[in-house]
Amino acid sequence: MFIKQREVPSELKITRFLQHRMNWTEKETRQLVYDEKGFEGEVFVDHLIEKFPDDNYLAIGDFLFEFNSSYAQIDTLLLMANKLILFEIKNKEGDHYYEEGKLFTASGYELKSPFEQSDRAEALFRKKLQSFGIKIPIDSYILFVHPEFTLYQAPMTIRKLVLPTQLNAFFKKLEANLSPVSRKQIDLSQKLLNFHQPDSPFKRLPNYTYEELKKGLYCESCTNFSLSPSDKKIVCQTCKHEESIKHAVLRGVEEFHILFPNHKITLSRIKDWCRLEISDRSYQHVLSSNLVVKNHGRYSYYILAEKTYRKV
Ligand SMILES: [Zn+2]
């Protein structure tokens, strides 16, 4: 089982929202497409791992750790009975070629080397484990998961590399080597989880302020800003998608909170953010029945309880 599930990285969540609310450059669009694709590839591998019998593996999705002020990220960490496996996952497509440890596109553009990236993460992880007196062999693999990815000139001696056509056989072999998870593995997994740093130092976010962002809610289906209330529902005038007032307002609250975690959630703020033509009472009803009220009267504000997210 996954002892830490992969989540949509906060950076990706934020940029997904921002693209609808500010002028978005071509470069930012490319970065967003790239990040979405990377995330998709990682989720794809999660599904392959989840096909293993639940009691026979422990895995950690998106593991970020620090050692001596250096950070490294491991897309997926799999704990086997007698070793740890680190996965670096790539979802690139098209023709590429390999030359002296480097990766190039067919047109000769050199990409950031996944081989160096994986070596560095593995070396740092080894040091981290050593510093805690943890002795266990480590294997690492670079998985290229896109079915339309081709790599020319890759020598068969690169043991780390798993190409799309090899993925099934690779996971079958892994599965054949699994055995029921032991107490020792569970203890180790807990130690490793404690190394995980939830806040990534690698965030690259565009600068934005509340004032400059486009306000209002966009349709969750077609992303047009064309929502109107109709018969106790919110209806998109473009694609006719319907959602409840509660769902729409909570969606707005969650987006506002993710974009501006330090701003207080107040009635007036949420009204300004969502700009739905519904009464104050309707807003207030959704806020007070789904969020936790702090203070009262003029200075009241709301905080999101953990469970509010799941309702959205
Ligand atoms: Zn729509």
Short mmCIF file of C-alpha atoms and ligand atoms in Angstrom, two decimals:
data_model
loop_
_atom_site.label_atom_id
_atom_site.label_comp_id
_atom_site.label_asym_id
_atom_site.label_seq_id
_atom_site.Cartn_x
_atom_site.Cartn_y
_atom_site.Cartn_z
CA MET A 1 0.00 0.00 0.00
CA PHE A 2 0.94 3.63 -0.39
CA ILE A 3 1.77 5.00 3.05
CA LYS A 4 1.88 8.45 1.51
CA GLN A 5 -0.36 9.05 -1.47
CA ARG A 6 0.68 11.41 -4.18
CA GLU A 7 -1.17 14.70 -4.14
CA VAL A 8 -1.48 17.33 -6.80
CA PRO A 9 1.56 19.51 -6.02
CA SER A 10 0.49 22.88 -4.61
CA GLU A 11 2.41 24.64 -7.36
CA LEU A 12 0.41 22.82 -10.00
CA LYS A 13 -2.87 23.54 -8.19
CA ILE A 14 -2.00 27.24 -8.07
CA THR A 15 -0.98 27.51 -11.71
CA ARG A 16 -4.11 25.63 -12.81
CA PHE A 17 -6.15 28.39 -11.13
CA LEU A 18 -3.97 31.28 -12.23
CA GLN A 19 -4.11 30.46 -15.92
CA HIS A 20 -7.79 31.48 -15.95
CA ARG A 21 -7.27 34.64 -13.95
CA MET A 22 -4.24 36.47 -15.31
CA ASN A 23 -2.45 37.13 -18.56
CA TRP A 24 -0.62 33.95 -19.21
CA THR A 25 2.53 33.93 -21.29
CA GLU A 26 3.38 31.22 -23.78
CA LYS A 27 6.28 30.19 -21.57
CA GLU A 28 3.95 29.78 -18.57
CA THR A 29 1.53 27.76 -20.67
CA ARG A 30 4.36 25.47 -21.78
CA GLN A 31 5.50 25.03 -18.19
CA LEU A 32 1.96 24.18 -17.08
CA VAL A 33 1.53 21.59 -19.85
CA TYR A 34 4.91 20.13 -18.91
CA ASP A 35 4.01 19.94 -15.21
CA GLU A 36 0.60 18.38 -15.95
CA LYS A 37 2.23 15.77 -18.12
CA GLY A 38 4.86 14.99 -15.51
CA PHE A 39 2.16 14.56 -12.88
CA GLU A 40 0.12 12.30 -15.20
CA GLY A 41 3.15 10.07 -15.71
CA GLU A 42 3.64 9.74 -11.97
CA VAL A 43 -0.02 8.87 -11.41
CA PHE A 44 0.23 6.28 -14.19
CA VAL A 45 3.06 4.54 -12.33
CA ASP A 46 1.10 4.74 -9.05
CA HIS A 47 -1.65 2.73 -10.76
CA LEU A 48 0.85 0.10 -11.89
CA ILE A 49 2.18 -0.23 -8.34
CA GLU A 50 -1.33 -0.34 -6.91
CA LYS A 51 -1.94 -3.52 -8.88
CA PHE A 52 0.46 -5.30 -6.53
CA PRO A 53 -1.21 -7.13 -3.63
CA ASP A 54 -1.79 -4.47 -0.97
CA ASP A 55 -0.05 -6.31 1.87
CA ASN A 56 3.09 -6.95 -0.16
CA TYR A 57 4.53 -3.51 -0.63
CA LEU A 58 4.98 -0.11 0.96
CA ALA A 59 5.35 2.93 -1.22
CA ILE A 60 5.74 6.67 -0.82
CA GLY A 61 4.58 9.00 -3.59
CA ASP A 62 6.52 12.22 -4.15
CA PHE A 63 9.25 12.11 -1.53
CA LEU A 64 11.29 15.22 -0.90
CA PHE A 65 14.19 15.18 1.51
CA GLU A 66 17.05 17.32 2.63
CA PHE A 67 20.62 16.44 3.56
CA ASN A 68 23.24 19.04 4.49
CA SER A 69 21.09 21.81 3.00
CA SER A 70 20.79 20.01 -0.34
CA TYR A 71 17.36 18.86 -1.47
CA ALA A 72 16.39 16.00 -3.71
CA GLN A 73 13.08 14.67 -4.84
CA ILE A 74 12.16 11.08 -5.56
CA ASP A 75 9.02 10.56 -7.64
CA THR A 76 8.20 7.23 -6.03
CA LEU A 77 9.92 5.24 -3.32
CA LEU A 78 9.16 1.54 -3.05
CA LEU A 79 10.17 -0.49 0.00
CA MET A 80 10.88 -4.11 -0.79
CA ALA A 81 11.78 -6.80 1.76
CA ASN A 82 15.52 -6.36 1.30
CA LYS A 83 16.00 -3.13 -0.63
CA LEU A 84 14.64 0.28 -1.49
CA ILE A 85 13.77 1.23 -5.04
CA LEU A 86 13.78 4.82 -6.20
CA PHE A 87 11.84 5.80 -9.31
CA GLU A 88 12.43 8.82 -11.47
CA ILE A 89 9.45 9.04 -13.84
CA LYS A 90 9.51 10.72 -17.23
CA ASN A 91 6.48 11.22 -19.44
CA LYS A 92 8.21 12.62 -22.51
CA GLU A 93 7.11 11.64 -25.98
CA GLY A 94 8.75 11.61 -29.40
CA ASP A 95 12.19 10.69 -30.67
CA HIS A 96 15.22 11.20 -28.46
CA TYR A 97 18.77 9.98 -28.44
CA TYR A 98 21.31 9.13 -25.80
CA GLU A 99 24.92 10.25 -25.83
CA GLU A 100 27.47 9.92 -23.03
CA GLY A 101 24.98 10.01 -20.18
CA LYS A 102 22.97 12.81 -21.72
CA LEU A 103 19.56 12.94 -23.32
CA PHE A 104 18.81 14.89 -26.49
CA THR A 105 15.69 15.53 -28.54
CA ALA A 106 15.80 14.37 -32.19
CA SER A 107 16.67 17.95 -33.19
CA GLY A 108 19.73 17.90 -30.94
CA TYR A 109 18.43 19.93 -28.00
CA GLU A 110 19.98 18.72 -24.77
CA LEU A 111 17.49 18.01 -22.01
CA LYS A 112 18.19 18.05 -18.30
CA SER A 113 19.78 14.65 -17.80
CA PRO A 114 17.47 12.25 -15.96
CA PHE A 115 20.54 10.04 -15.42
CA GLU A 116 22.41 12.75 -13.52
CA GLN A 117 19.23 13.69 -11.69
CA SER A 118 18.67 10.12 -10.59
CA ASP A 119 22.34 9.58 -9.61
CA ARG A 120 22.32 12.72 -7.54
CA ALA A 121 19.08 11.81 -5.72
CA GLU A 122 20.37 8.31 -5.03
CA ALA A 123 23.74 9.52 -3.72
CA LEU A 124 22.13 12.09 -1.44
CA PHE A 125 19.60 9.56 -0.20
CA ARG A 126 22.40 7.11 0.60
CA LYS A 127 24.16 9.75 2.68
CA LYS A 128 20.94 10.60 4.45
CA LEU A 129 20.35 6.94 5.35
CA GLN A 130 23.97 6.46 6.43
CA SER A 131 23.75 9.47 8.72
CA PHE A 132 20.87 7.73 10.51
CA GLY A 133 22.68 4.38 10.59
CA ILE A 134 20.17 2.80 8.18
CA LYS A 135 21.81 0.09 6.09
CA ILE A 136 19.82 -1.21 3.16
CA PRO A 137 20.64 -1.63 -0.54
CA ILE A 138 19.18 0.94 -2.92
CA ASP A 139 18.28 0.48 -6.58
CA SER A 140 17.09 3.29 -8.77
CA TYR A 141 15.34 3.33 -12.10
CA ILE A 142 14.32 5.90 -14.62
CA LEU A 143 10.97 4.97 -16.08
CA PHE A 144 9.97 6.43 -19.42
CA VAL A 145 6.25 5.83 -19.48
CA HIS A 146 4.87 7.54 -22.58
CA PRO A 147 4.00 4.89 -25.23
CA GLU A 148 5.26 7.21 -27.97
CA PHE A 149 8.68 7.78 -26.48
CA THR A 150 11.63 6.41 -28.42
CA LEU A 151 15.24 6.47 -27.33
CA TYR A 152 17.98 5.83 -29.87
CA GLN A 153 21.54 4.83 -29.10
CA ALA A 154 20.87 3.80 -25.53
CA PRO A 155 23.41 1.11 -24.62
CA MET A 156 21.91 -2.03 -23.11
CA THR A 157 24.31 -1.61 -20.19
CA ILE A 158 22.33 1.23 -18.63
CA ARG A 159 20.68 -0.86 -15.99
CA LYS A 160 18.73 2.07 -14.64
CA LEU A 161 16.69 2.65 -17.73
CA VAL A 162 13.18 1.25 -18.29
CA LEU A 163 11.63 2.10 -21.65
CA PRO A 164 7.86 2.11 -22.37
CA THR A 165 8.01 -1.27 -24.12
CA GLN A 166 9.74 -2.78 -21.06
CA LEU A 167 7.40 -1.40 -18.42
CA ASN A 168 5.04 -4.38 -18.17
CA ALA A 169 7.79 -6.94 -17.92
CA PHE A 170 9.61 -4.75 -15.40
CA PHE A 171 6.60 -4.49 -13.09
CA LYS A 172 5.81 -8.19 -13.44
CA LYS A 173 9.34 -9.01 -12.34
CA LEU A 174 9.05 -6.63 -9.40
CA GLU A 175 5.78 -8.19 -8.37
CA ALA A 176 7.29 -11.66 -8.50
CA ASN A 177 9.90 -10.52 -5.97
CA LEU A 178 7.42 -9.15 -3.44
CA SER A 179 6.73 -10.81 -0.12
CA PRO A 180 4.40 -9.89 2.73
CA VAL A 181 5.45 -6.67 4.43
CA SER A 182 7.33 -7.25 7.68
CA ARG A 183 7.34 -5.29 10.92
CA LYS A 184 10.89 -4.19 10.09
CA GLN A 185 9.73 -2.69 6.78
CA ILE A 186 6.87 -0.85 8.47
CA ASP A 187 9.29 0.64 11.01
CA LEU A 188 11.66 1.70 8.27
CA SER A 189 8.84 3.24 6.24
CA GLN A 190 7.87 5.38 9.22
CA LYS A 191 11.45 6.58 9.62
CA LEU A 192 11.61 7.45 5.94
CA LEU A 193 8.30 9.29 6.10
CA ASN A 194 9.76 11.49 8.82
CA PHE A 195 12.46 12.58 6.37
CA HIS A 196 9.85 13.92 3.96
CA GLN A 197 9.76 17.70 3.69
CA PRO A 198 6.26 18.89 2.85
CA ASP A 199 7.38 22.31 1.61
CA SER A 200 9.27 22.25 -1.63
CA PRO A 201 12.07 24.82 -1.96
CA PHE A 202 11.80 24.48 -5.76
CA LYS A 203 8.54 26.37 -6.22
CA ARG A 204 8.47 28.51 -9.32
CA LEU A 205 5.34 30.58 -9.20
CA PRO A 206 4.44 33.69 -11.13
CA ASN A 207 3.97 36.76 -8.96
CA TYR A 208 0.35 37.66 -8.43
CA THR A 209 -1.79 39.82 -6.16
CA TYR A 210 -5.45 39.65 -5.26
CA GLU A 211 -6.16 42.95 -6.99
CA GLU A 212 -4.81 41.97 -10.38
CA LEU A 213 -6.51 38.60 -10.69
CA LYS A 214 -9.75 38.27 -12.62
CA LYS A 215 -12.64 37.78 -10.17
CA GLY A 216 -15.71 35.61 -10.46
CA LEU A 217 -16.13 31.88 -10.74
CA TYR A 218 -15.48 30.01 -13.94
CA CYS A 219 -17.39 26.94 -15.01
CA GLU A 220 -15.81 23.76 -13.68
CA SER A 221 -16.65 22.03 -16.93
CA CYS A 222 -15.79 24.50 -19.75
CA THR A 223 -13.86 27.14 -17.69
CA ASN A 224 -15.86 30.06 -19.11
CA PHE A 225 -16.75 32.87 -16.73
CA SER A 226 -20.44 32.57 -17.52
CA LEU A 227 -22.16 31.26 -14.40
CA SER A 228 -25.59 32.48 -13.37
CA PRO A 229 -27.92 31.35 -10.62
CA SER A 230 -31.09 29.69 -11.81
CA ASP A 231 -33.65 27.88 -9.70
CA LYS A 232 -31.37 27.28 -6.67
CA LYS A 233 -28.57 26.09 -8.91
CA ILE A 234 -25.65 27.68 -10.69
CA VAL A 235 -25.85 27.16 -14.42
CA CYS A 236 -23.18 27.81 -17.03
CA GLN A 237 -24.61 29.92 -19.84
CA THR A 238 -22.06 28.48 -22.26
CA CYS A 239 -22.21 24.73 -21.74
CA LYS A 240 -25.32 24.45 -19.49
CA HIS A 241 -23.35 22.60 -16.80
CA GLU A 242 -25.15 22.77 -13.46
CA GLU A 243 -23.82 22.75 -9.94
CA SER A 244 -25.33 23.45 -6.55
CA ILE A 245 -24.81 26.87 -4.94
CA LYS A 246 -23.01 25.15 -2.10
CA HIS A 247 -20.61 23.38 -4.43
CA ALA A 248 -19.89 26.53 -6.43
CA VAL A 249 -19.25 28.72 -3.38
CA LEU A 250 -17.05 26.10 -1.70
CA ARG A 251 -15.11 25.70 -4.92
CA GLY A 252 -14.53 29.46 -4.87
CA VAL A 253 -13.50 29.36 -1.20
CA GLU A 254 -11.03 26.56 -1.78
CA GLU A 255 -9.49 28.28 -4.78
CA PHE A 256 -9.25 31.58 -2.90
CA HIS A 257 -7.64 29.85 0.06
CA ILE A 258 -5.09 27.98 -2.05
CA LEU A 259 -4.13 31.14 -3.92
CA PHE A 260 -4.11 33.34 -0.82
CA PRO A 261 -3.48 31.14 2.23
CA ASN A 262 -2.67 34.19 4.36
CA HIS A 263 -5.85 36.13 3.59
CA LYS A 264 -8.81 35.79 5.93
CA ILE A 265 -11.89 34.13 4.51
CA THR A 266 -14.67 36.64 5.14
CA LEU A 267 -18.14 37.04 3.69
CA SER A 268 -17.22 40.21 1.82
CA ARG A 269 -14.04 38.68 0.43
CA ILE A 270 -15.79 35.57 -0.83
CA LYS A 271 -18.59 37.65 -2.36
CA ASP A 272 -16.01 39.70 -4.21
CA TRP A 273 -14.09 36.62 -5.27
CA CYS A 274 -17.05 34.54 -6.49
CA ARG A 275 -19.26 37.39 -7.81
CA LEU A 276 -22.29 35.17 -8.08
CA GLU A 277 -25.64 36.92 -8.21
CA ILE A 278 -26.93 35.28 -5.07
CA SER A 279 -27.99 36.84 -1.77
CA ASP A 280 -25.68 37.48 1.20
CA ARG A 281 -27.83 35.01 3.08
CA SER A 282 -27.00 32.27 0.57
CA TYR A 283 -23.28 32.97 0.85
CA GLN A 284 -23.50 33.11 4.61
CA HIS A 285 -25.46 29.89 4.77
CA VAL A 286 -22.82 27.98 2.79
CA LEU A 287 -19.94 29.50 4.76
CA SER A 288 -21.40 28.97 8.22
CA SER A 289 -22.60 25.44 7.55
CA ASN A 290 -19.37 24.20 5.94
CA LEU A 291 -16.57 26.22 7.52
CA VAL A 292 -15.65 26.99 11.09
CA VAL A 293 -16.64 30.50 12.22
CA LYS A 294 -14.09 32.52 14.18
CA ASN A 295 -15.13 35.63 16.13
CA HIS A 296 -18.61 36.96 15.59
CA GLY A 297 -20.37 40.00 14.21
CA ARG A 298 -18.45 42.49 12.06
CA TYR A 299 -15.09 40.80 12.56
CA SER A 300 -16.07 37.25 11.91
CA TYR A 301 -14.10 35.14 9.50
CA TYR A 302 -14.03 31.48 8.55
CA ILE A 303 -11.49 28.73 8.48
CA LEU A 304 -11.54 25.59 6.43
CA ALA A 305 -11.77 22.39 8.39
CA GLU A 306 -9.92 19.45 6.87
CA LYS A 307 -13.22 17.83 5.93
CA THR A 308 -14.44 20.85 3.96
CA TYR A 309 -11.98 20.01 1.21
CA ARG A 310 -13.44 16.59 0.75
CA LYS A 311 -16.94 17.95 0.36
CA VAL A 312 -15.88 20.17 -2.54
ZN ZN B 1 -19.51 25.71 -18.86
#
